[in-house]
Amino acid sequence: MRARLLAALLIAATVSALPLGRSSAAAGSGPSVPAALAGLERAGQLNEAHYANYRSQYLAARRSLGRLTGTRAAELRGVLANLEAIAAHGQLTASRVPLLFLTLERNRQWWTTGPLLAYGHRVSFPGSLLVWEYYPGQGIELQWLGTFGEANSYYFSKQWSKLRTVLGEALSLVSRRAGGIAWEYMFRFDGGAPPWTSGLSQGTALQALARAGTHLKDPAYLSAAREALGIFRTAPPEGVRIPTSLGTHYLEYSFAPRERILNGFLQAVIGLYDYSQLTGDTLGEQLFEAGDAEARAEVPHYDTGAWSMYDQHSESDLNYHELVTTFLQNLCERTRHGPPLRATGPIAGDQIYCATAQHFHEYMHQKPVISLLSHTLAPGTRAGVRMSLSKVSSVTMTVRRGSSVVWTNTATVERGTPRLLWITPRGGGSYSVTLRAVDLAGNAASTNGEVTVAPPPRKPGAHA
């Protein structure tokens, strides 16, 4: 999570620094935004009134930008830069126009009249149930996962009018993608350029549409849900399908084919399960079974024995650990009474989801295991005191000589054999070291050890 936040902030800073007018040229050699709109109008994909309206919105945003300064100017400039880059790449299609220009207009409205926001803050607008989220340097962007999460909450709380409203808004903003429809993200994120989509948010959309369609008996929702299966049948970057020897992995980000994020994959599988169960659609069932077969093989690799992995490289933060535990519990409940499937490893069938969910829950209450590995360090150096650590934790190192504290250092480090900095004294000597680890759930453990600061022994035969 820390790496993803840093990446987002670095991207935001880059976008904010681009002067308006350079973004299109830097991103591609295609048309400007007005030229792209004119092309759609000539091709009969936009009528004259819509063309005039969208062109006016773009020019109004440019005028507003000229009157803004500081953060407000940077945010609106970032939104314009994304729109211009999409046009310059020839990706300003008729189906994307409504979402792109709603995003532009909402940002013009917000940054000329609304308050400044903190990273990740979510906002809404009167008369609309869509969820918007703030990404520094790129303004407020439509957060589809949050929007469809709200739709599901309206279903469970039986707020049928709100459910119809939010789904109606969402369906008016779909893009044509991967032979079907998709809810696209129109901002840069974690190295990906817009427009991109996500198996996580699309799986959540499947749930909301299938639930609304079956309960409200509205075939339009079910038809839209079936069209939304397209990205699960299509390889990236258009879709999220990665075939494997066992089944299919569904990507969280269509722009990141090598990134295997467990929580996003599991929610995509859950969405396909709920859709196929509610509709009886054999295609949805086939897509679920392919994802389920792969998920059963992958899930054990995300269990470290002390915590969960977020992806192939890093441990989950607390929110993602809790989230992936919930998703595993959901799959456990959904598949527990289903037909037995193939065994994968030492745990067969549905037990993989149930057992791993139980493990992850237990890890929330288990102390980290920590021990000191360094015992001799050179004097007068920026030494790394190495330790063994069972799971991501905030570790505080306290170094004492006698009763006096001579060094402290605190850092959040991941499992394995991380190091903490100690600038060792030139005079050498023997020191006691205390390591205290507090994991993300607040469980604490400590260990003590001795470290000798001394020059390395001289090689035999060496001269003074």
Short mmCIF file of C-alpha atoms in Angstrom, two decimals:
data_model
loop_
_atom_site.label_atom_id
_atom_site.label_comp_id
_atom_site.label_asym_id
_atom_site.label_seq_id
_atom_site.Cartn_x
_atom_site.Cartn_y
_atom_site.Cartn_z
CA MET A 1 0.00 0.00 0.00
CA ARG A 2 2.83 2.38 0.82
CA ALA A 3 4.43 1.73 -2.59
CA ARG A 4 1.12 2.24 -4.40
CA LEU A 5 0.46 5.51 -2.55
CA LEU A 6 3.95 6.77 -3.35
CA ALA A 7 3.52 5.82 -7.01
CA ALA A 8 0.21 7.66 -7.17
CA LEU A 9 1.71 10.78 -5.62
CA LEU A 10 4.70 10.72 -7.98
CA ILE A 11 2.37 10.36 -10.96
CA ALA A 12 0.24 13.19 -9.63
CA ALA A 13 3.27 15.46 -9.31
CA THR A 14 4.30 14.68 -12.89
CA VAL A 15 0.85 15.41 -14.27
CA SER A 16 0.56 18.63 -12.26
CA ALA A 17 3.86 19.87 -13.66
CA LEU A 18 2.79 19.52 -17.30
CA PRO A 19 1.69 22.82 -18.87
CA LEU A 20 -1.64 22.58 -20.63
CA GLY A 21 -1.04 22.11 -24.33
CA ARG A 22 2.03 19.88 -23.88
CA SER A 23 0.06 16.89 -22.61
CA SER A 24 -1.36 15.82 -25.97
CA ALA A 25 1.90 16.22 -27.81
CA ALA A 26 3.78 14.32 -25.13
CA ALA A 27 1.26 11.50 -24.99
CA GLY A 28 0.56 10.92 -28.67
CA SER A 29 0.29 12.42 -32.10
CA GLY A 30 -3.47 12.17 -32.53
CA PRO A 31 -6.08 14.91 -32.58
CA SER A 32 -6.82 17.58 -30.02
CA VAL A 33 -9.97 17.24 -27.95
CA PRO A 34 -12.04 19.64 -30.13
CA ALA A 35 -10.78 17.90 -33.28
CA ALA A 36 -11.65 14.46 -31.89
CA LEU A 37 -15.16 15.65 -31.01
CA ALA A 38 -15.57 17.14 -34.49
CA GLY A 39 -14.52 13.82 -35.99
CA LEU A 40 -17.17 11.96 -34.00
CA GLU A 41 -19.78 14.49 -35.11
CA ARG A 42 -18.82 14.11 -38.78
CA ALA A 43 -19.00 10.33 -38.46
CA GLY A 44 -22.54 10.57 -37.09
CA GLN A 45 -21.51 9.23 -33.66
CA LEU A 46 -22.36 12.52 -31.93
CA ASN A 47 -25.29 14.69 -32.91
CA GLU A 48 -24.78 18.40 -33.42
CA ALA A 49 -26.25 19.39 -30.05
CA HIS A 50 -24.08 16.96 -28.11
CA TYR A 51 -20.98 18.00 -30.04
CA ALA A 52 -21.63 21.67 -29.27
CA ASN A 53 -22.28 20.92 -25.59
CA TYR A 54 -19.12 18.87 -25.07
CA ARG A 55 -16.97 21.38 -26.94
CA SER A 56 -18.38 24.17 -24.75
CA GLN A 57 -17.57 22.16 -21.60
CA TYR A 58 -13.98 21.73 -22.73
CA LEU A 59 -13.55 25.44 -23.51
CA ALA A 60 -15.19 26.38 -20.21
CA ALA A 61 -12.74 24.17 -18.33
CA ARG A 62 -9.84 25.82 -20.14
CA ARG A 63 -11.16 29.26 -19.20
CA SER A 64 -11.66 28.21 -15.57
CA LEU A 65 -8.12 26.87 -15.45
CA GLY A 66 -6.81 30.29 -16.44
CA ARG A 67 -8.45 31.81 -13.38
CA LEU A 68 -7.23 29.20 -10.88
CA THR A 69 -3.93 28.98 -9.02
CA GLY A 70 -2.09 26.53 -6.80
CA THR A 71 -3.69 23.18 -6.00
CA ARG A 72 -6.98 24.03 -7.72
CA ALA A 73 -5.19 24.78 -10.98
CA ALA A 74 -3.06 21.63 -10.67
CA GLU A 75 -6.09 19.41 -10.17
CA LEU A 76 -8.08 20.75 -13.11
CA ARG A 77 -4.94 20.75 -15.25
CA GLY A 78 -4.41 17.06 -14.42
CA VAL A 79 -7.94 16.16 -15.51
CA LEU A 80 -7.50 18.09 -18.75
CA ALA A 81 -4.14 16.38 -19.33
CA ASN A 82 -5.74 12.94 -19.03
CA LEU A 83 -8.54 13.89 -21.43
CA GLU A 84 -6.09 15.35 -23.95
CA ALA A 85 -3.84 12.29 -23.76
CA ILE A 86 -6.82 10.01 -24.46
CA ALA A 87 -7.75 12.12 -27.48
CA ALA A 88 -4.14 12.20 -28.72
CA HIS A 89 -4.02 8.40 -28.59
CA GLY A 90 -7.18 8.12 -30.67
CA GLN A 91 -9.12 6.69 -27.72
CA LEU A 92 -11.78 9.39 -27.44
CA THR A 93 -14.58 7.14 -28.66
CA ALA A 94 -18.26 8.01 -28.63
CA SER A 95 -19.00 5.62 -25.75
CA ARG A 96 -16.28 7.23 -23.59
CA VAL A 97 -17.39 10.81 -24.18
CA PRO A 98 -20.16 10.91 -21.50
CA LEU A 99 -17.88 9.72 -18.68
CA LEU A 100 -14.90 11.83 -19.73
CA PHE A 101 -16.90 15.03 -19.98
CA LEU A 102 -18.87 14.37 -16.81
CA THR A 103 -15.47 13.97 -15.11
CA LEU A 104 -14.28 17.24 -16.64
CA GLU A 105 -17.42 19.15 -15.65
CA ARG A 106 -17.48 17.78 -12.09
CA ASN A 107 -13.84 18.80 -11.65
CA ARG A 108 -14.45 22.27 -13.09
CA GLN A 109 -17.35 22.60 -10.67
CA TRP A 110 -15.41 21.28 -7.67
CA TRP A 111 -12.16 23.16 -8.11
CA THR A 112 -13.89 26.49 -8.75
CA THR A 113 -16.32 26.22 -5.82
CA GLY A 114 -15.49 23.26 -3.56
CA PRO A 115 -13.01 22.83 -0.70
CA LEU A 116 -9.55 21.31 -0.95
CA LEU A 117 -9.44 17.60 -0.24
CA ALA A 118 -7.17 15.01 1.39
CA TYR A 119 -5.86 12.03 -0.60
CA GLY A 120 -8.53 9.37 -1.07
CA HIS A 121 -11.39 11.56 0.17
CA ARG A 122 -14.72 10.57 -1.40
CA VAL A 123 -17.36 13.07 -2.46
CA SER A 124 -20.76 13.12 -4.15
CA PHE A 125 -22.95 15.71 -5.85
CA PRO A 126 -26.58 16.70 -5.25
CA GLY A 127 -29.02 14.64 -7.29
CA SER A 128 -26.47 11.89 -7.96
CA LEU A 129 -25.46 8.71 -6.12
CA LEU A 130 -22.17 8.21 -7.97
CA VAL A 131 -19.06 8.00 -5.78
CA TRP A 132 -16.08 10.21 -6.64
CA GLU A 133 -12.61 9.94 -5.10
CA TYR A 134 -9.74 12.42 -4.95
CA TYR A 135 -6.40 11.48 -6.48
CA PRO A 136 -3.84 14.30 -6.00
CA GLY A 137 -2.82 15.91 -9.28
CA GLN A 138 -5.70 14.28 -11.16
CA GLY A 139 -8.70 15.75 -9.40
CA ILE A 140 -11.76 13.80 -8.39
CA GLU A 141 -12.40 10.64 -10.40
CA LEU A 142 -15.36 8.32 -10.61
CA GLN A 143 -14.72 5.43 -8.24
CA TRP A 144 -16.58 2.50 -9.76
CA LEU A 145 -15.76 0.04 -7.01
CA GLY A 146 -17.21 2.42 -4.45
CA THR A 147 -20.23 3.14 -6.64
CA PHE A 148 -21.14 -0.52 -7.15
CA GLY A 149 -20.38 -1.22 -3.51
CA GLU A 150 -23.03 1.37 -2.66
CA ALA A 151 -25.41 -0.27 -5.14
CA ASN A 152 -24.99 -3.58 -3.34
CA SER A 153 -25.65 -1.89 -0.01
CA TYR A 154 -28.88 -0.40 -1.41
CA TYR A 155 -29.94 -3.90 -2.44
CA PHE A 156 -29.34 -5.40 1.01
CA SER A 157 -31.03 -2.47 2.76
CA LYS A 158 -33.97 -2.70 0.29
CA GLN A 159 -33.59 0.88 -0.91
CA TRP A 160 -34.99 0.05 -4.33
CA SER A 161 -35.34 3.62 -5.56
CA LYS A 162 -31.69 4.37 -4.80
CA LEU A 163 -30.63 1.09 -6.40
CA ARG A 164 -32.43 2.01 -9.62
CA THR A 165 -30.98 5.51 -9.54
CA VAL A 166 -27.35 4.55 -9.08
CA LEU A 167 -27.51 1.73 -11.64
CA GLY A 168 -29.21 4.04 -14.11
CA GLU A 169 -26.40 6.54 -13.70
CA ALA A 170 -23.78 3.82 -14.05
CA LEU A 171 -25.35 2.38 -17.19
CA SER A 172 -25.36 5.81 -18.81
CA LEU A 173 -21.58 5.96 -18.45
CA VAL A 174 -20.45 2.56 -19.77
CA SER A 175 -17.74 2.25 -22.39
CA ARG A 176 -17.63 -0.26 -25.22
CA ARG A 177 -14.70 -2.54 -24.45
CA ALA A 178 -13.59 -6.14 -25.02
CA GLY A 179 -16.63 -6.97 -27.13
CA GLY A 180 -19.00 -5.82 -24.42
CA ILE A 181 -19.27 -3.03 -21.88
CA ALA A 182 -17.00 -1.92 -19.07
CA TRP A 183 -16.82 0.74 -16.41
CA GLU A 184 -13.50 2.42 -17.08
CA TYR A 185 -11.19 4.50 -14.92
CA MET A 186 -10.05 7.72 -16.56
CA PHE A 187 -6.93 8.58 -14.55
CA ARG A 188 -3.34 7.46 -14.22
CA PHE A 189 -2.67 4.96 -11.47
CA ASP A 190 0.29 2.81 -10.42
CA GLY A 191 1.96 3.07 -13.82
CA GLY A 192 -1.23 2.58 -15.84
CA ALA A 193 -2.61 5.17 -18.25
CA PRO A 194 -6.33 5.68 -18.85
CA PRO A 195 -8.67 4.30 -19.95
CA TRP A 196 -8.30 1.08 -17.95
CA THR A 197 -10.64 -1.28 -16.16
CA SER A 198 -10.58 -3.74 -13.26
CA GLY A 199 -11.78 -7.27 -12.60
CA LEU A 200 -12.40 -6.18 -9.00
CA SER A 201 -14.86 -3.37 -9.81
CA GLN A 202 -16.42 -5.23 -12.75
CA GLY A 203 -17.05 -8.29 -10.56
CA THR A 204 -18.78 -6.03 -8.03
CA ALA A 205 -20.86 -4.55 -10.87
CA LEU A 206 -21.96 -8.06 -11.87
CA GLN A 207 -23.27 -8.65 -8.36
CA ALA A 208 -25.25 -5.39 -8.25
CA LEU A 209 -26.76 -5.79 -11.72
CA ALA A 210 -27.69 -9.45 -11.27
CA ARG A 211 -29.27 -8.77 -7.89
CA ALA A 212 -31.23 -5.80 -9.21
CA GLY A 213 -32.26 -7.61 -12.36
CA THR A 214 -33.62 -10.67 -10.59
CA HIS A 215 -35.30 -8.86 -7.69
CA LEU A 216 -36.72 -5.95 -9.66
CA LYS A 217 -37.44 -8.19 -12.65
CA ASP A 218 -35.79 -5.75 -15.02
CA PRO A 219 -34.17 -7.53 -17.99
CA ALA A 220 -32.11 -4.44 -18.85
CA TYR A 221 -29.92 -5.01 -15.80
CA LEU A 222 -29.41 -8.66 -16.66
CA SER A 223 -28.60 -7.82 -20.26
CA ALA A 224 -26.01 -5.27 -19.12
CA ALA A 225 -24.50 -7.80 -16.72
CA ARG A 226 -24.06 -10.33 -19.50
CA GLU A 227 -22.39 -7.72 -21.70
CA ALA A 228 -20.08 -6.93 -18.80
CA LEU A 229 -18.64 -10.47 -19.03
CA GLY A 230 -16.57 -9.37 -22.02
CA ILE A 231 -13.49 -8.32 -20.07
CA PHE A 232 -13.40 -11.73 -18.33
CA ARG A 233 -13.15 -13.43 -21.75
CA THR A 234 -10.49 -11.10 -23.16
CA ALA A 235 -6.75 -10.78 -22.57
CA PRO A 236 -5.20 -7.54 -21.33
CA PRO A 237 -4.97 -4.68 -21.97
CA GLU A 238 -8.57 -4.78 -23.28
CA GLY A 239 -9.66 -7.37 -20.74
CA VAL A 240 -8.46 -9.05 -17.54
CA ARG A 241 -8.23 -12.72 -18.56
CA ILE A 242 -4.93 -14.56 -18.00
CA PRO A 243 -5.24 -18.27 -18.95
CA THR A 244 -3.28 -20.74 -16.82
CA SER A 245 -2.71 -24.48 -16.90
CA LEU A 246 -5.56 -24.93 -14.39
CA GLY A 247 -8.04 -22.20 -15.31
CA THR A 248 -7.98 -18.41 -15.45
CA HIS A 249 -6.61 -15.59 -13.34
CA TYR A 250 -8.64 -12.36 -13.52
CA LEU A 251 -6.53 -9.23 -13.14
CA GLU A 252 -7.28 -6.38 -10.79
CA TYR A 253 -5.80 -3.92 -13.32
CA SER A 254 -6.12 -4.42 -17.07
CA PHE A 255 -2.85 -2.51 -17.58
CA ALA A 256 -0.81 -4.81 -15.29
CA PRO A 257 -0.80 -8.35 -16.73
CA ARG A 258 2.01 -9.53 -14.43
CA GLU A 259 0.46 -8.21 -11.22
CA ARG A 260 -1.41 -10.90 -9.30
CA ILE A 261 -3.39 -9.16 -6.55
CA LEU A 262 -5.30 -11.70 -4.50
CA ASN A 263 -8.18 -9.61 -3.17
CA GLY A 264 -9.08 -8.30 -6.64
CA PHE A 265 -8.95 -11.78 -8.16
CA LEU A 266 -11.14 -13.30 -5.44
CA GLN A 267 -13.79 -10.58 -5.72
CA ALA A 268 -13.92 -11.10 -9.50
CA VAL A 269 -14.53 -14.82 -8.89
CA ILE A 270 -17.21 -14.02 -6.27
CA GLY A 271 -18.93 -11.65 -8.70
CA LEU A 272 -18.97 -14.31 -11.42
CA TYR A 273 -20.34 -16.86 -8.95
CA ASP A 274 -23.16 -14.60 -7.78
CA TYR A 275 -24.03 -13.61 -11.35
CA SER A 276 -24.18 -17.21 -12.58
CA GLN A 277 -26.15 -18.40 -9.55
CA LEU A 278 -28.74 -15.64 -9.92
CA THR A 279 -29.10 -15.84 -13.69
CA GLY A 280 -28.30 -19.44 -14.54
CA ASP A 281 -26.11 -18.15 -17.38
CA THR A 282 -23.81 -20.97 -18.52
CA LEU A 283 -21.17 -18.53 -19.76
CA GLY A 284 -20.97 -16.92 -16.33
CA GLU A 285 -20.72 -20.37 -14.77
CA GLN A 286 -17.87 -21.35 -17.09
CA LEU A 287 -16.00 -18.13 -16.28
CA PHE A 288 -16.51 -18.72 -12.56
CA GLU A 289 -15.29 -22.33 -12.74
CA ALA A 290 -12.15 -21.28 -14.62
CA GLY A 291 -11.39 -18.61 -12.02
CA ASP A 292 -12.27 -20.90 -9.13
CA ALA A 293 -9.92 -23.63 -10.33
CA GLU A 294 -7.03 -21.16 -10.52
CA ALA A 295 -7.92 -19.45 -7.23
CA ARG A 296 -7.79 -22.76 -5.35
CA ALA A 297 -4.24 -23.26 -6.61
CA GLU A 298 -3.11 -19.70 -5.94
CA VAL A 299 -4.60 -19.00 -2.51
CA PRO A 300 -2.15 -21.15 -0.45
CA HIS A 301 0.79 -19.20 -1.92
CA TYR A 302 -0.55 -16.00 -0.33
CA ASP A 303 -0.43 -17.49 3.19
CA THR A 304 2.94 -16.74 4.79
CA GLY A 305 2.16 -18.68 7.95
CA ALA A 306 1.85 -15.42 9.87
CA TRP A 307 0.06 -12.94 7.55
CA SER A 308 -1.35 -12.56 4.02
CA MET A 309 0.42 -11.44 0.87
CA TYR A 310 -1.14 -8.60 -1.13
CA ASP A 311 0.51 -9.67 -4.38
CA GLN A 312 3.52 -11.78 -5.34
CA HIS A 313 5.93 -9.35 -3.69
CA SER A 314 4.51 -7.57 -0.65
CA GLU A 315 2.45 -8.31 2.43
CA SER A 316 -1.03 -6.87 2.85
CA ASP A 317 -1.62 -3.80 4.93
CA LEU A 318 -4.23 -4.15 7.66
CA ASN A 319 -7.19 -3.09 5.50
CA TYR A 320 -6.28 -5.47 2.70
CA HIS A 321 -5.64 -8.33 5.13
CA GLU A 322 -9.12 -7.86 6.57
CA LEU A 323 -10.60 -7.51 3.08
CA VAL A 324 -9.01 -10.64 1.64
CA THR A 325 -10.09 -12.56 4.76
CA THR A 326 -13.68 -11.45 4.10
CA PHE A 327 -13.46 -12.48 0.44
CA LEU A 328 -12.13 -15.91 1.42
CA GLN A 329 -14.97 -16.32 3.91
CA ASN A 330 -17.44 -15.34 1.19
CA LEU A 331 -16.03 -17.99 -1.16
CA CYS A 332 -16.02 -20.52 1.66
CA GLU A 333 -19.72 -19.93 2.28
CA ARG A 334 -20.63 -19.94 -1.42
CA THR A 335 -18.79 -23.12 -2.35
CA ARG A 336 -19.11 -25.12 0.84
CA HIS A 337 -22.26 -26.95 -0.26
CA GLY A 338 -21.47 -27.09 -3.96
CA PRO A 339 -20.32 -30.14 -5.90
CA PRO A 340 -16.83 -31.41 -4.95
CA LEU A 341 -14.08 -30.14 -7.22
CA ARG A 342 -10.55 -31.36 -7.83
CA ALA A 343 -8.08 -31.52 -5.00
CA THR A 344 -5.28 -28.97 -5.04
CA GLY A 345 -2.32 -29.70 -2.79
CA PRO A 346 -2.75 -30.96 0.76
CA ILE A 347 -6.13 -29.28 1.22
CA ALA A 348 -8.89 -30.27 -1.17
CA GLY A 349 -11.80 -28.39 -2.67
CA ASP A 350 -13.69 -25.81 -0.66
CA GLN A 351 -11.47 -26.35 2.37
CA ILE A 352 -8.82 -24.14 0.78
CA TYR A 353 -11.00 -21.04 1.08
CA CYS A 354 -12.34 -21.95 4.51
CA ALA A 355 -9.00 -22.97 6.01
CA THR A 356 -7.11 -19.97 4.64
CA ALA A 357 -9.79 -17.59 5.88
CA GLN A 358 -9.44 -19.16 9.31
CA HIS A 359 -5.66 -18.81 9.19
CA PHE A 360 -5.86 -15.17 8.21
CA HIS A 361 -8.33 -14.49 11.00
CA GLU A 362 -6.04 -16.14 13.54
CA TYR A 363 -3.04 -14.13 12.35
CA MET A 364 -4.88 -11.01 13.49
CA HIS A 365 -4.40 -12.19 17.08
CA GLN A 366 -0.94 -13.74 16.93
CA LYS A 367 2.20 -11.93 18.02
CA PRO A 368 5.03 -11.46 15.55
CA VAL A 369 8.08 -13.65 16.02
CA ILE A 370 11.32 -11.67 16.09
CA SER A 371 14.95 -12.49 16.86
CA LEU A 372 18.31 -10.72 16.57
CA LEU A 373 20.64 -12.10 13.88
CA SER A 374 23.52 -9.58 13.98
CA HIS A 375 26.06 -10.15 16.76
CA THR A 376 29.22 -8.43 15.54
CA LEU A 377 29.43 -5.09 13.72
CA ALA A 378 32.32 -2.92 12.56
CA PRO A 379 32.95 0.36 14.42
CA GLY A 380 32.22 3.78 12.93
CA THR A 381 29.92 2.53 10.16
CA ARG A 382 26.33 2.91 9.04
CA ALA A 383 25.65 -0.65 10.01
CA GLY A 384 22.50 -2.63 9.41
CA VAL A 385 21.32 -4.63 12.40
CA ARG A 386 19.74 -7.71 10.89
CA MET A 387 16.80 -9.54 12.44
CA SER A 388 14.43 -12.39 11.67
CA LEU A 389 10.78 -11.27 11.53
CA SER A 390 7.67 -13.37 10.87
CA LYS A 391 5.35 -10.65 9.49
CA VAL A 392 5.19 -7.00 8.56
CA SER A 393 5.57 -4.92 11.71
CA SER A 394 6.74 -1.64 13.13
CA VAL A 395 10.07 -2.50 14.77
CA THR A 396 11.79 -0.33 17.36
CA MET A 397 15.45 -0.99 18.06
CA THR A 398 16.96 0.32 21.31
CA VAL A 399 20.73 0.04 21.81
CA ARG A 400 22.19 0.40 25.32
CA ARG A 401 25.64 0.42 26.86
CA GLY A 402 25.17 -0.33 30.47
CA SER A 403 22.10 1.64 31.55
CA SER A 404 22.51 4.38 28.91
CA VAL A 405 20.54 4.41 25.64
CA VAL A 406 22.98 5.22 22.82
CA TRP A 407 20.78 4.63 19.77
CA THR A 408 17.11 4.14 18.82
CA ASN A 409 15.51 3.56 15.46
CA THR A 410 11.98 2.68 14.35
CA ALA A 411 10.76 1.52 10.94
CA THR A 412 7.98 -0.53 9.42
CA VAL A 413 9.56 -3.54 7.76
CA GLU A 414 8.25 -6.66 6.05
CA ARG A 415 8.89 -10.26 7.03
CA GLY A 416 12.17 -12.04 6.37
CA THR A 417 15.55 -10.75 7.52
CA PRO A 418 15.28 -6.94 7.37
CA ARG A 419 17.84 -4.54 8.79
CA LEU A 420 17.60 -1.38 10.89
CA LEU A 421 20.24 1.33 10.74
CA TRP A 422 22.70 1.86 13.57
CA ILE A 423 25.63 4.25 13.20
CA THR A 424 28.07 2.32 15.33
CA PRO A 425 30.51 4.11 17.68
CA ARG A 426 34.15 4.32 16.66
CA GLY A 427 35.38 3.14 20.05
CA GLY A 428 33.74 -0.25 19.85
CA GLY A 429 32.54 -2.27 22.82
CA SER A 430 29.70 -4.53 23.84
CA TYR A 431 26.08 -3.36 23.59
CA SER A 432 22.69 -4.75 24.50
CA VAL A 433 20.03 -4.53 21.79
CA THR A 434 16.28 -4.70 22.33
CA LEU A 435 13.97 -5.24 19.37
CA ARG A 436 10.25 -4.61 19.83
CA ALA A 437 7.88 -5.52 16.97
CA VAL A 438 4.25 -4.40 16.76
CA ASP A 439 2.31 -5.94 13.90
CA LEU A 440 -0.41 -4.14 11.92
CA ALA A 441 -3.12 -5.50 14.22
CA GLY A 442 -1.36 -4.21 17.35
CA ASN A 443 0.15 -7.49 18.60
CA ALA A 444 3.58 -6.93 20.16
CA ALA A 445 6.67 -9.04 20.87
CA SER A 446 10.19 -8.25 22.07
CA THR A 447 13.61 -9.87 22.06
CA ASN A 448 17.00 -8.96 23.53
CA GLY A 449 20.53 -9.72 22.43
CA GLU A 450 24.16 -8.65 22.58
CA VAL A 451 26.12 -7.01 19.76
CA THR A 452 29.86 -6.53 19.83
CA VAL A 453 31.25 -3.55 17.95
CA ALA A 454 34.82 -4.45 16.99
CA PRO A 455 37.11 -4.40 13.94
CA PRO A 456 37.07 -7.60 11.90
CA PRO A 457 39.85 -10.03 12.84
CA ARG A 458 43.11 -9.56 10.96
CA LYS A 459 43.89 -12.19 8.35
CA PRO A 460 46.80 -14.50 9.17
CA GLY A 461 50.05 -13.08 7.90
CA ALA A 462 48.71 -9.54 7.56
CA HIS A 463 51.09 -6.75 8.56
CA ALA A 464 50.26 -3.99 10.96
#
